[in-house]
CSV table of C-alpha atoms and ligand atoms in Angstrom, one decimal:
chain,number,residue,atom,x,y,z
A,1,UNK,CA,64.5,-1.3,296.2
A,2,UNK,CA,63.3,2.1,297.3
A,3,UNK,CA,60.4,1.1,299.1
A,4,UNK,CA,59.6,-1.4,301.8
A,5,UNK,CA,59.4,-4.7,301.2
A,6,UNK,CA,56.9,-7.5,302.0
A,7,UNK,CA,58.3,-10.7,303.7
A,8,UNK,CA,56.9,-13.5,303.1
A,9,UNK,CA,60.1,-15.2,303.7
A,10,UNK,CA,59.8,-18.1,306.3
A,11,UNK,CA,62.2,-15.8,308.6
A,12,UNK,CA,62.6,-12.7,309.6
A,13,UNK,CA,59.3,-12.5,308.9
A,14,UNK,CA,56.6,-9.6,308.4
A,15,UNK,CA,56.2,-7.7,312.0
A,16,UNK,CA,54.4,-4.6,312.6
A,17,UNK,CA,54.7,-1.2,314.3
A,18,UNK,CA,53.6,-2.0,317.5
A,19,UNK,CA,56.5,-4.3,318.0
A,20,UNK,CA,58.8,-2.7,315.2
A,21,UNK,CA,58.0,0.7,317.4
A,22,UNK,CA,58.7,-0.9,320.7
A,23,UNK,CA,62.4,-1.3,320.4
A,24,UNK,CA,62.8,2.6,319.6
A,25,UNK,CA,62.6,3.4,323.2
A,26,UNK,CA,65.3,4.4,325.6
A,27,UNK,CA,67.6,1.9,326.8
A,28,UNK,CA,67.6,0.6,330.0
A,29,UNK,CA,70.8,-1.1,331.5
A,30,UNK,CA,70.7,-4.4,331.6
A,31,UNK,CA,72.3,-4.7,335.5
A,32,UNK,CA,69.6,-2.5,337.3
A,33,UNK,CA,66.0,-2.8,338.2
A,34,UNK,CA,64.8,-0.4,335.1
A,35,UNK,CA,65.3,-3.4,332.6
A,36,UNK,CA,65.5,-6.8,335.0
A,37,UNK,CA,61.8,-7.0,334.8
A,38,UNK,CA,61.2,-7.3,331.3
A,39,UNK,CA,64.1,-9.7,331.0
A,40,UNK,CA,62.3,-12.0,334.0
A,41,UNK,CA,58.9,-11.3,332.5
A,42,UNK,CA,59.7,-12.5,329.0
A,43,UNK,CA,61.6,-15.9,330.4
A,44,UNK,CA,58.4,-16.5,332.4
A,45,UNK,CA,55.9,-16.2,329.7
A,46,UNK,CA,58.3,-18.1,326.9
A,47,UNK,CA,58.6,-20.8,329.0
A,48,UNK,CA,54.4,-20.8,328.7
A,49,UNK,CA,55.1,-20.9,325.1
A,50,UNK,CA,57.4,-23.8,325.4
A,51,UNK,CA,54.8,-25.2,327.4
A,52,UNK,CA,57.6,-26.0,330.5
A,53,UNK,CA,58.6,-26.3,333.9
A,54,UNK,CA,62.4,-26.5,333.0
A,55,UNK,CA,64.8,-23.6,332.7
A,56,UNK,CA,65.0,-21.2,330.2
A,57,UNK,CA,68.1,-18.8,328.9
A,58,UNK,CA,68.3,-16.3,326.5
A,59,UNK,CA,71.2,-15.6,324.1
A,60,UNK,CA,72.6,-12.7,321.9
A,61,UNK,CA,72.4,-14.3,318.8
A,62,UNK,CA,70.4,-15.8,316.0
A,63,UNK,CA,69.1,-19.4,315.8
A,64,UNK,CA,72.6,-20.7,314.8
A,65,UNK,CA,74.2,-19.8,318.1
A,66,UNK,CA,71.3,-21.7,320.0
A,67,UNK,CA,72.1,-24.8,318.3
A,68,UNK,CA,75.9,-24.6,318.9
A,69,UNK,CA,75.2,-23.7,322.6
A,70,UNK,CA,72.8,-26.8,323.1
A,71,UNK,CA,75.5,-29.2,321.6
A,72,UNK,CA,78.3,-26.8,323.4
A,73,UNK,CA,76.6,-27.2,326.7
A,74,UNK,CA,75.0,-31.1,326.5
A,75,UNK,CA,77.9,-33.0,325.5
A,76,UNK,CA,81.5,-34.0,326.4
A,77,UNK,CA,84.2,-34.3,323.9
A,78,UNK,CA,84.3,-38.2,322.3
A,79,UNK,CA,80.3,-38.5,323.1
A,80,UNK,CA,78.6,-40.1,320.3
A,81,UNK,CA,75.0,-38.5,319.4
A,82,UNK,CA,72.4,-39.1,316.8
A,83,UNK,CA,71.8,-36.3,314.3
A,84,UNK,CA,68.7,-36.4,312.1
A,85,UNK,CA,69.2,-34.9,309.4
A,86,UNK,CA,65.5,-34.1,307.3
A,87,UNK,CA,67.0,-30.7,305.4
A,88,UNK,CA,69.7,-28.5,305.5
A,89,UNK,CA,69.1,-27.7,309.2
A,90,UNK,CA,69.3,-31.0,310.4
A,91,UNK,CA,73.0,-31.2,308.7
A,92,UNK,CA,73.8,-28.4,310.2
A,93,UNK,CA,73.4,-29.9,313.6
A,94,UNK,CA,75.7,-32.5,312.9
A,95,UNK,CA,78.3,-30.0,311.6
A,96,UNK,CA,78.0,-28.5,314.9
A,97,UNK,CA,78.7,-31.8,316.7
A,98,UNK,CA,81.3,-32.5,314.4
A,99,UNK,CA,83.3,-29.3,315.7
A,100,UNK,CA,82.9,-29.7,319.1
A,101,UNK,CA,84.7,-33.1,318.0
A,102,UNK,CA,81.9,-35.6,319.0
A,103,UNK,CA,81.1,-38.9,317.1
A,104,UNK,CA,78.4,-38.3,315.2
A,105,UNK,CA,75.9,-40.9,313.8
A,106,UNK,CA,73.5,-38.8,310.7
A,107,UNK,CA,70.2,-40.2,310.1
A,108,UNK,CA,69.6,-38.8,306.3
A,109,UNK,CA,66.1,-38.8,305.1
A,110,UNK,CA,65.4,-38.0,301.3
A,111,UNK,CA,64.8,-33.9,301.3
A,112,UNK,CA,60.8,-33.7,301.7
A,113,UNK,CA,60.6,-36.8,303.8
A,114,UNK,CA,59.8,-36.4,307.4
A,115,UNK,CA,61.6,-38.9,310.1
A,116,UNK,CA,60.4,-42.6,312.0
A,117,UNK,CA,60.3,-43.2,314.5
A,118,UNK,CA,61.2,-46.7,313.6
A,119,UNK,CA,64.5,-45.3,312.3
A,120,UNK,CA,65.3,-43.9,315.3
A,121,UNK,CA,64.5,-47.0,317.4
A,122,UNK,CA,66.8,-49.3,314.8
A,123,UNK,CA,69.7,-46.8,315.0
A,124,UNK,CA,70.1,-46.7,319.1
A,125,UNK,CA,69.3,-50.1,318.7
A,126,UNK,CA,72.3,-50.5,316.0
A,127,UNK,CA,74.5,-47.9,318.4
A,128,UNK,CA,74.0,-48.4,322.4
A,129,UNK,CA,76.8,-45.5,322.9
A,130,UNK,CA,74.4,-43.1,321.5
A,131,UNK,CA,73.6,-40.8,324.6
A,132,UNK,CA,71.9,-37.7,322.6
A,133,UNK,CA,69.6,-37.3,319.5
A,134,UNK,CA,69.2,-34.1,317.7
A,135,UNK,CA,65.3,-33.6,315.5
A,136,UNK,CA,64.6,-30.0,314.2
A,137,UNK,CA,61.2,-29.6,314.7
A,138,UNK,CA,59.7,-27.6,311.9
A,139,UNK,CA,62.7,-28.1,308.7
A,140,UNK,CA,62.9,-24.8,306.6
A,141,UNK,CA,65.0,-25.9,304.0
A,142,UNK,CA,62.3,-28.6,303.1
A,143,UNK,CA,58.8,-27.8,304.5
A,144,UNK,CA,58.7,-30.7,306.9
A,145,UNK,CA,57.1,-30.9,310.2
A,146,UNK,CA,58.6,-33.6,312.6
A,147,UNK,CA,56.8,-35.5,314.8
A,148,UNK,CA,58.4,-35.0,318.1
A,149,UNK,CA,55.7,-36.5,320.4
A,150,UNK,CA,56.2,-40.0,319.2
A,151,UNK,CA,59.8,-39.2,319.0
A,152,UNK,CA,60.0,-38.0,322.0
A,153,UNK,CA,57.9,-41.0,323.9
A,154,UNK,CA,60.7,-43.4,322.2
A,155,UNK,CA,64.0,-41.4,323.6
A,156,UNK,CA,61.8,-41.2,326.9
A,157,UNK,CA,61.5,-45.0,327.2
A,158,UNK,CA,65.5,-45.4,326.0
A,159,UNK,CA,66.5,-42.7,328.7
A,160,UNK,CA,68.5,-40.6,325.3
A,161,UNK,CA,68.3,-36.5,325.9
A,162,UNK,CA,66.7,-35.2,323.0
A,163,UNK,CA,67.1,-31.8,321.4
A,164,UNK,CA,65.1,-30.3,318.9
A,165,UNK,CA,65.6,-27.3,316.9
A,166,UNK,CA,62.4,-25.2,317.3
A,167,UNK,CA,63.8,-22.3,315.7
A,168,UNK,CA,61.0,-22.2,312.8
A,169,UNK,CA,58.8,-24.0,314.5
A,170,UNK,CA,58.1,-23.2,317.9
A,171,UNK,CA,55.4,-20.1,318.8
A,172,UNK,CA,53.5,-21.1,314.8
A,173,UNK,CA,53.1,-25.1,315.2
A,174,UNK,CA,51.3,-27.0,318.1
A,175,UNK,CA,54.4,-27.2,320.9
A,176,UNK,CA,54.8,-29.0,324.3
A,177,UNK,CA,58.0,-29.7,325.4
A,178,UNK,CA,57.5,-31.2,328.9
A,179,UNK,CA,54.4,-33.3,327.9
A,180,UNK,CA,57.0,-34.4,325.0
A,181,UNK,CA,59.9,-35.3,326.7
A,182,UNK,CA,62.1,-32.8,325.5
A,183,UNK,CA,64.7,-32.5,327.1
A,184,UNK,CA,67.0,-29.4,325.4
A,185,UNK,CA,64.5,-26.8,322.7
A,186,UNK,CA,66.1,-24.1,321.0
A,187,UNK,CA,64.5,-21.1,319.3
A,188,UNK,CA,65.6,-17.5,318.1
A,189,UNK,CA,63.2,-14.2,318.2
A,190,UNK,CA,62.8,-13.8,314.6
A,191,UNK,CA,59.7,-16.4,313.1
A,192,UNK,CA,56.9,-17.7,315.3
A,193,UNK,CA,58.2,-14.8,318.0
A,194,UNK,CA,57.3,-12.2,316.1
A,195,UNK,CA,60.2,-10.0,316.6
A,196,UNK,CA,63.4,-9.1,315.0
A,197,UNK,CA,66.4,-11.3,315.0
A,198,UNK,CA,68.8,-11.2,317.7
A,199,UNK,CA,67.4,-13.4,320.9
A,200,UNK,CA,68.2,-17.2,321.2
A,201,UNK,CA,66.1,-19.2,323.2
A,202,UNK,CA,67.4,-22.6,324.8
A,203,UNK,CA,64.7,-24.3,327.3
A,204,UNK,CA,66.4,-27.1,329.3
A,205,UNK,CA,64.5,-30.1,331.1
A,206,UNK,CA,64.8,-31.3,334.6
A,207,UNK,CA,67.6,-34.2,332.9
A,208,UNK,CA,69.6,-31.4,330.6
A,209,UNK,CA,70.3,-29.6,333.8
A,210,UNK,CA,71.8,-32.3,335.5
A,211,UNK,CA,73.7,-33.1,332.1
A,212,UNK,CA,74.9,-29.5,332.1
A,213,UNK,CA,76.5,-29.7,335.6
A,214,UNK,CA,78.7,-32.7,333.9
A,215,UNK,CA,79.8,-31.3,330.9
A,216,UNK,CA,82.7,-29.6,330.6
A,217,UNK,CA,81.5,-26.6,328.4
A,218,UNK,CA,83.2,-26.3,324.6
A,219,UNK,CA,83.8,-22.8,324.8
A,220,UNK,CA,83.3,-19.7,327.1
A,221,UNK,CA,80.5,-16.7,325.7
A,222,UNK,CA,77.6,-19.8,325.0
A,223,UNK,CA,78.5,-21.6,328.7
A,224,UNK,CA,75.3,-22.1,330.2
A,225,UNK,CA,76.7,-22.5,333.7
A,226,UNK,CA,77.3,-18.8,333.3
A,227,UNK,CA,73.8,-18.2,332.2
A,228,UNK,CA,72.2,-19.8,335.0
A,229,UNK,CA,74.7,-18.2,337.9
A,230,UNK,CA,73.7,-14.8,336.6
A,231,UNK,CA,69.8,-15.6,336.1
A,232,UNK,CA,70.0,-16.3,339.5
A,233,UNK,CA,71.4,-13.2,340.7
A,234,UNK,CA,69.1,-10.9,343.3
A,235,UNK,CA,68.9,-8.5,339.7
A,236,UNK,CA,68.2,-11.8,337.7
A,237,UNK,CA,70.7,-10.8,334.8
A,238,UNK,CA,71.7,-12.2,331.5
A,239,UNK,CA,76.0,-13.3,331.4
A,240,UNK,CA,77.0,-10.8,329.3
A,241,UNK,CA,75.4,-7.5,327.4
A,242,UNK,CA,72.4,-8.5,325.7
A,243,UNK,CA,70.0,-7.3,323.0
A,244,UNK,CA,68.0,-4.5,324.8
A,245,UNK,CA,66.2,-3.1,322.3
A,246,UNK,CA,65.0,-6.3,320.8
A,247,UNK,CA,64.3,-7.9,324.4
A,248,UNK,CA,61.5,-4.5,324.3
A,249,UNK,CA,60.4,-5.7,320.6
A,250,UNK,CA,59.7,-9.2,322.1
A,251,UNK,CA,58.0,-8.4,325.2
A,252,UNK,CA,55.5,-6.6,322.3
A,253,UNK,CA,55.5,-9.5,320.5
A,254,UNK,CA,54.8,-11.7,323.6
A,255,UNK,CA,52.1,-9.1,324.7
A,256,UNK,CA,50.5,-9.8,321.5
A,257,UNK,CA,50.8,-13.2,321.1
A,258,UNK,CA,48.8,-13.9,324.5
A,259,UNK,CA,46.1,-10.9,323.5
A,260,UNK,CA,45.5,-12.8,320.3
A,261,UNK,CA,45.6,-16.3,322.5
A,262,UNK,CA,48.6,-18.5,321.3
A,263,UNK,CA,46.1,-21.3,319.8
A,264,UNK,CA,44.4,-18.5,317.9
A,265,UNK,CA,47.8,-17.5,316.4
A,266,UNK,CA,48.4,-21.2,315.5
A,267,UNK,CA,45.0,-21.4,314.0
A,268,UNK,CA,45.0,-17.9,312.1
A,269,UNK,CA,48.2,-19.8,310.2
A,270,UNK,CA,47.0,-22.7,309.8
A,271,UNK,CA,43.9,-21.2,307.8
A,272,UNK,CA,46.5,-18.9,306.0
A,273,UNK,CA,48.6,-22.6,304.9
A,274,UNK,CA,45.0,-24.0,304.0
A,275,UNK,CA,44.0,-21.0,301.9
A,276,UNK,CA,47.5,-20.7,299.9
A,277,UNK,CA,47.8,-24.5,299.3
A,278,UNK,CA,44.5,-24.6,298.0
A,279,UNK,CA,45.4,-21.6,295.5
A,280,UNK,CA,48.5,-23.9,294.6
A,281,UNK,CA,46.5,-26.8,293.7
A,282,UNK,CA,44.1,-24.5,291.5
A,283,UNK,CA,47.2,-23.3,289.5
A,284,UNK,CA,48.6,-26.6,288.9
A,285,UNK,CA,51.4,-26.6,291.0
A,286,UNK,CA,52.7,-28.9,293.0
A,287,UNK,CA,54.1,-29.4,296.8
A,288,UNK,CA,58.1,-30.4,297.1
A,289,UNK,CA,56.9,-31.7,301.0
A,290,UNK,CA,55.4,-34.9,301.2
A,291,UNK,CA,51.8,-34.8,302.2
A,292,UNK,CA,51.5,-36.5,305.6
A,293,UNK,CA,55.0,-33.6,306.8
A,294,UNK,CA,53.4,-30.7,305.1
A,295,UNK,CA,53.9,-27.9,307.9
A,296,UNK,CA,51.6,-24.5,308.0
A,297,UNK,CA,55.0,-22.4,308.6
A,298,UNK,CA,55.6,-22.4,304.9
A,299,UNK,CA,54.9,-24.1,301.9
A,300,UNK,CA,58.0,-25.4,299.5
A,301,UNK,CA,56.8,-26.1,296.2
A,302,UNK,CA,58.6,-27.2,293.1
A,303,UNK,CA,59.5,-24.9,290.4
A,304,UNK,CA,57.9,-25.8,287.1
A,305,UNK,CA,59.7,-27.0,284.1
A,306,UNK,CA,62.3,-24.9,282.5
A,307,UNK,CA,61.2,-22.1,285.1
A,308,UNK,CA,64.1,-21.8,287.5
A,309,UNK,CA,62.7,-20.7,291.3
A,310,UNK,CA,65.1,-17.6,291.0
A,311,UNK,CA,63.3,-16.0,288.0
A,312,UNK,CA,59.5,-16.3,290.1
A,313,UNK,CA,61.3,-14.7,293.3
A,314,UNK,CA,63.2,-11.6,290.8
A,315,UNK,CA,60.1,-11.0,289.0
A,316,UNK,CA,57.9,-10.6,292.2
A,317,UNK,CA,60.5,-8.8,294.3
A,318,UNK,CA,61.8,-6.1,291.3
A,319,UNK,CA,58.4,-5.4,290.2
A,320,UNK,CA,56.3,-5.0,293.3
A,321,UNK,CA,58.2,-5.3,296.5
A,322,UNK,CA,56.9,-8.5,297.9
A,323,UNK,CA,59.7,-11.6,298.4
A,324,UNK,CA,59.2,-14.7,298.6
A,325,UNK,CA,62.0,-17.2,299.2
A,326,UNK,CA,63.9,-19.4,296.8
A,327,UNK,CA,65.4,-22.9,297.8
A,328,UNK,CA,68.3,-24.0,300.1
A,329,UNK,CA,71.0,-26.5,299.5
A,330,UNK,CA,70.7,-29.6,297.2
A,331,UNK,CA,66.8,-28.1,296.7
A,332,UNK,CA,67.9,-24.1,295.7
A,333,UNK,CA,67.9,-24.9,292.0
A,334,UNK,CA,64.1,-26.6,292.2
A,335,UNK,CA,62.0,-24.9,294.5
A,336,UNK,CA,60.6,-21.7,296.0
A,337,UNK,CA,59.2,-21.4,299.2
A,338,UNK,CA,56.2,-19.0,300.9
A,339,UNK,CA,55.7,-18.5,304.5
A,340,UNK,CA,52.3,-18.3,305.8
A,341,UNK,CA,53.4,-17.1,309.5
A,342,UNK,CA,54.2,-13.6,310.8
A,343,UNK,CA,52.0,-10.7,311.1
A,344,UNK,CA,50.1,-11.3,308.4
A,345,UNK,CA,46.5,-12.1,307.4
A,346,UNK,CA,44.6,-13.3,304.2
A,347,UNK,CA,45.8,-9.8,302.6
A,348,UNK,CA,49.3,-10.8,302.0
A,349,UNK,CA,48.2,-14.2,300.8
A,350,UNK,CA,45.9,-12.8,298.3
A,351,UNK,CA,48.5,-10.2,297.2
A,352,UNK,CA,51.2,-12.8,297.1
A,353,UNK,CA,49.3,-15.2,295.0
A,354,UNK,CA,48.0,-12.6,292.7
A,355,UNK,CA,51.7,-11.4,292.0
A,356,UNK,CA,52.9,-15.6,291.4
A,357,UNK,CA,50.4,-16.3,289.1
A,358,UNK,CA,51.3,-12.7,287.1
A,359,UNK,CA,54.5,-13.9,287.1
A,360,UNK,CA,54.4,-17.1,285.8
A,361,UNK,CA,52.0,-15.4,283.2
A,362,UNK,CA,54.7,-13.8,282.3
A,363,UNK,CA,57.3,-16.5,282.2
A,364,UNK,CA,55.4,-19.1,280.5
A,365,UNK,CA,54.0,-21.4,282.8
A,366,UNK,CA,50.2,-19.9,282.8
A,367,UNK,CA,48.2,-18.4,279.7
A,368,UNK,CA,46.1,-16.3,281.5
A,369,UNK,CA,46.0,-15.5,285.8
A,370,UNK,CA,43.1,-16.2,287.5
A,371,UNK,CA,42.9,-20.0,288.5
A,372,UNK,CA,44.7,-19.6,291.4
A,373,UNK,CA,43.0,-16.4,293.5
A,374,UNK,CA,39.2,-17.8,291.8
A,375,UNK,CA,40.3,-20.7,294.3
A,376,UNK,CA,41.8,-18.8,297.3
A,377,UNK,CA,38.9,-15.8,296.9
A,378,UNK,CA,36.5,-18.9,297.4
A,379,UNK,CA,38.5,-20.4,300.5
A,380,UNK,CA,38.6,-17.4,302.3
A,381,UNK,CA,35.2,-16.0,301.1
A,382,UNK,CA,33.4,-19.2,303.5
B,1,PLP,N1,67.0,-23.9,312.3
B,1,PLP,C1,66.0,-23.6,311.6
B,1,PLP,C2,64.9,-24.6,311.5
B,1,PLP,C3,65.9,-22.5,310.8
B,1,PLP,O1,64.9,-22.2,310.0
B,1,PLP,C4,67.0,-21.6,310.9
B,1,PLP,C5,67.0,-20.3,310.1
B,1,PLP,O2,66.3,-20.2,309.1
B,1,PLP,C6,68.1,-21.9,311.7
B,1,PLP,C7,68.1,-23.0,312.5
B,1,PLP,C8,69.3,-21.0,311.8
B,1,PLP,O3,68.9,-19.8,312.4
B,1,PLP,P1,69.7,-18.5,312.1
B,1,PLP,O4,69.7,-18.2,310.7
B,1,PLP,O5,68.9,-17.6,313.0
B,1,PLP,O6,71.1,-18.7,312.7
């Protein structure tokens, strides 16, 4: 492809120059008082995001490594944990666990189906030696949006330290991790932040710091004990040599973020979600994600008959440069998926929907385009 492309994949996601721009400057090393600034400044203000009082590290990695360094850092060998599993990313929690050689306990909800809390309840009930319960917040493999506040008051009340996978979620989805009794969150630079990959984020509660002191850590590079020694430094410092340029790239996307107000942000995708579901509906197609999980980070909808979701993505991506993503696991032969977050507005949705409906003009599924940007031109004409 000789040109740039569009994302409107639900991560990386579409950023622009002034963030894209920010990481071309010098570097600064990471041990002196040039760069220790914007490292403290950008824990300080995530930790706003996260909405907590805890701790908060950063990591050289993508989401992946934030997840192995929560289970790496929050549990002993033999411990057994709870691991609910609502898409792909929820199994690959428990693949984690399963490394680190813990006893895991999966939860498996159909794929579209968000998770109970009554489930939950039944299963510590069922297991007493659970200590630890893994819920990703926002699933990207199946468009579902977890309910962590009424998780989160039950694992409260049963004294269980709960993680949550915020990778997709976090920063584009209503988020409060100390008024939810979260006690590990995890994130990575590269969706709601606005930035390109390379940062992990792991928040840690009051309780997961205690935990942390008791664990003997599964591995060395991801050891939090490390993390925290050298945040505390008198040149607060991450462990090891970390992403410079990307840590410049997320201080512009922070800066931005609080300009634009964080609930705006949330908002601005929200409408975005509103407008392109609506456009959905007018075409005839329908939503994989069950209507009371549907989340505004992107929409998974199913493929239609004899139309496999690869052909829509090629035709859009070859032809104009825009891609969109196709499905994940069990799912990848059924479904494509749209994102509605990054730095995008309705310009991008209008483009994006105009190029679907061409495409499944051309592939059979339409007789003529129109039905589906008549419908978003009057959403986001009011
Ligand atoms: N968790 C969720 C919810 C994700 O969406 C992703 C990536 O798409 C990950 C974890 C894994 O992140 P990474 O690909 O950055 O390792």
């Amino acid at each position: 492809m000789d040109r740039d492309v569009l994302l409107m994949t639900p991560g990386p996601v579409e950023l622009d120059s002034e963030i894209l721009l920010a990481g071309a400057q010098p570097l600064r090393h990471h041990r002196t008082t040039d760069f220790s600034p914007i490292y403290t400044d950008c824990v300080e203000r995530l930790k706003k995001i996260f909405k907590t009082k805890g701790e908060l590290y950063l990591t050289l990695s993508s989401g992946t490594g934030v997840m192995e360094t929560a289970i790496a850092n929050m549990f002993n060998q033999g411990e057994t944990i709870l691991t609910v599993e609502t898409g792909s990313f929820g199994e690959r929690f428990t693949q984690i666990a399963k490394a680190f050689k813990l006893n895991v306990i999966p939860l498996k909800y159909q794929w579209g189906h968000r998770a109970k809390v009554e489930d939950i309840a039944r299963m510590l009930d069922a297991h007493p030696s659970i200590t630890g319960v893994t819920v990703t917040f926002n699933e990207t493999s199946t468009g579902v949006h977890n309910d962590l506040k009424s998780i989160g008051k039950l694992l409260h009340e049963r004294d269980k330290l709960f993680i949550t996978d915020g990778v997709s979620g976090i920063a584009a989805l209503p988020f409060d991790m100390d008024g939810w009794h979260v006690d590990v969150a995890l994130s990575a630079s590269q969706k709601g932040f606005l930035t390109p990959p390379g940062v992990g984020m792991i928040a840690l509660s009051k309780r997961a710091m205690e935990k942390l002191q008791k664990v003997d850590c599964h591995g060395f590079y991801f050891d939090l004990k490390y993390y925290k020694k050298n945040q505390e430094l008198a040149i607060p410092a991450y462990p090891w040599t970390p992403a410079i340029s990307v840590m410049y790239q997320l201080q512009a996307a922070l800066n931005k973020i609080e300009r634009i107000g964080l609930d705006n942000v949330i908002g601005h995708y929200h409408h975005l979600a509103e407008g392109l579901r609506t456009a959905l509906k007018a075409m005839g197609l329908t939503i994989f994600t069950q209507p009371n999980a549907r989340s505004d980070v992107l929409t998974v909808i199913n493929s239609p008959a004899g139309i496999h979701p690869k052909q829509i993505v090629g035709e859009i991506r070859e032809k104009y440069g825009v891609l969109i993503a196709g499905g994940q696991g069990e799912i990848a032969d059924k479904v494509f998926r749209i994102t509605t977050i990054g730095t995008i507005s309705e310009r991008e949705i209008i483009a994006t929907v105009g190029l679907l409906e061409m495409a499944l003009v051309r592939l059979g599924y339409q007789k003529e385009p129109g039905a589906g940007m008549k419908a978003l031109l009057t959403y986001f004409s009011k």
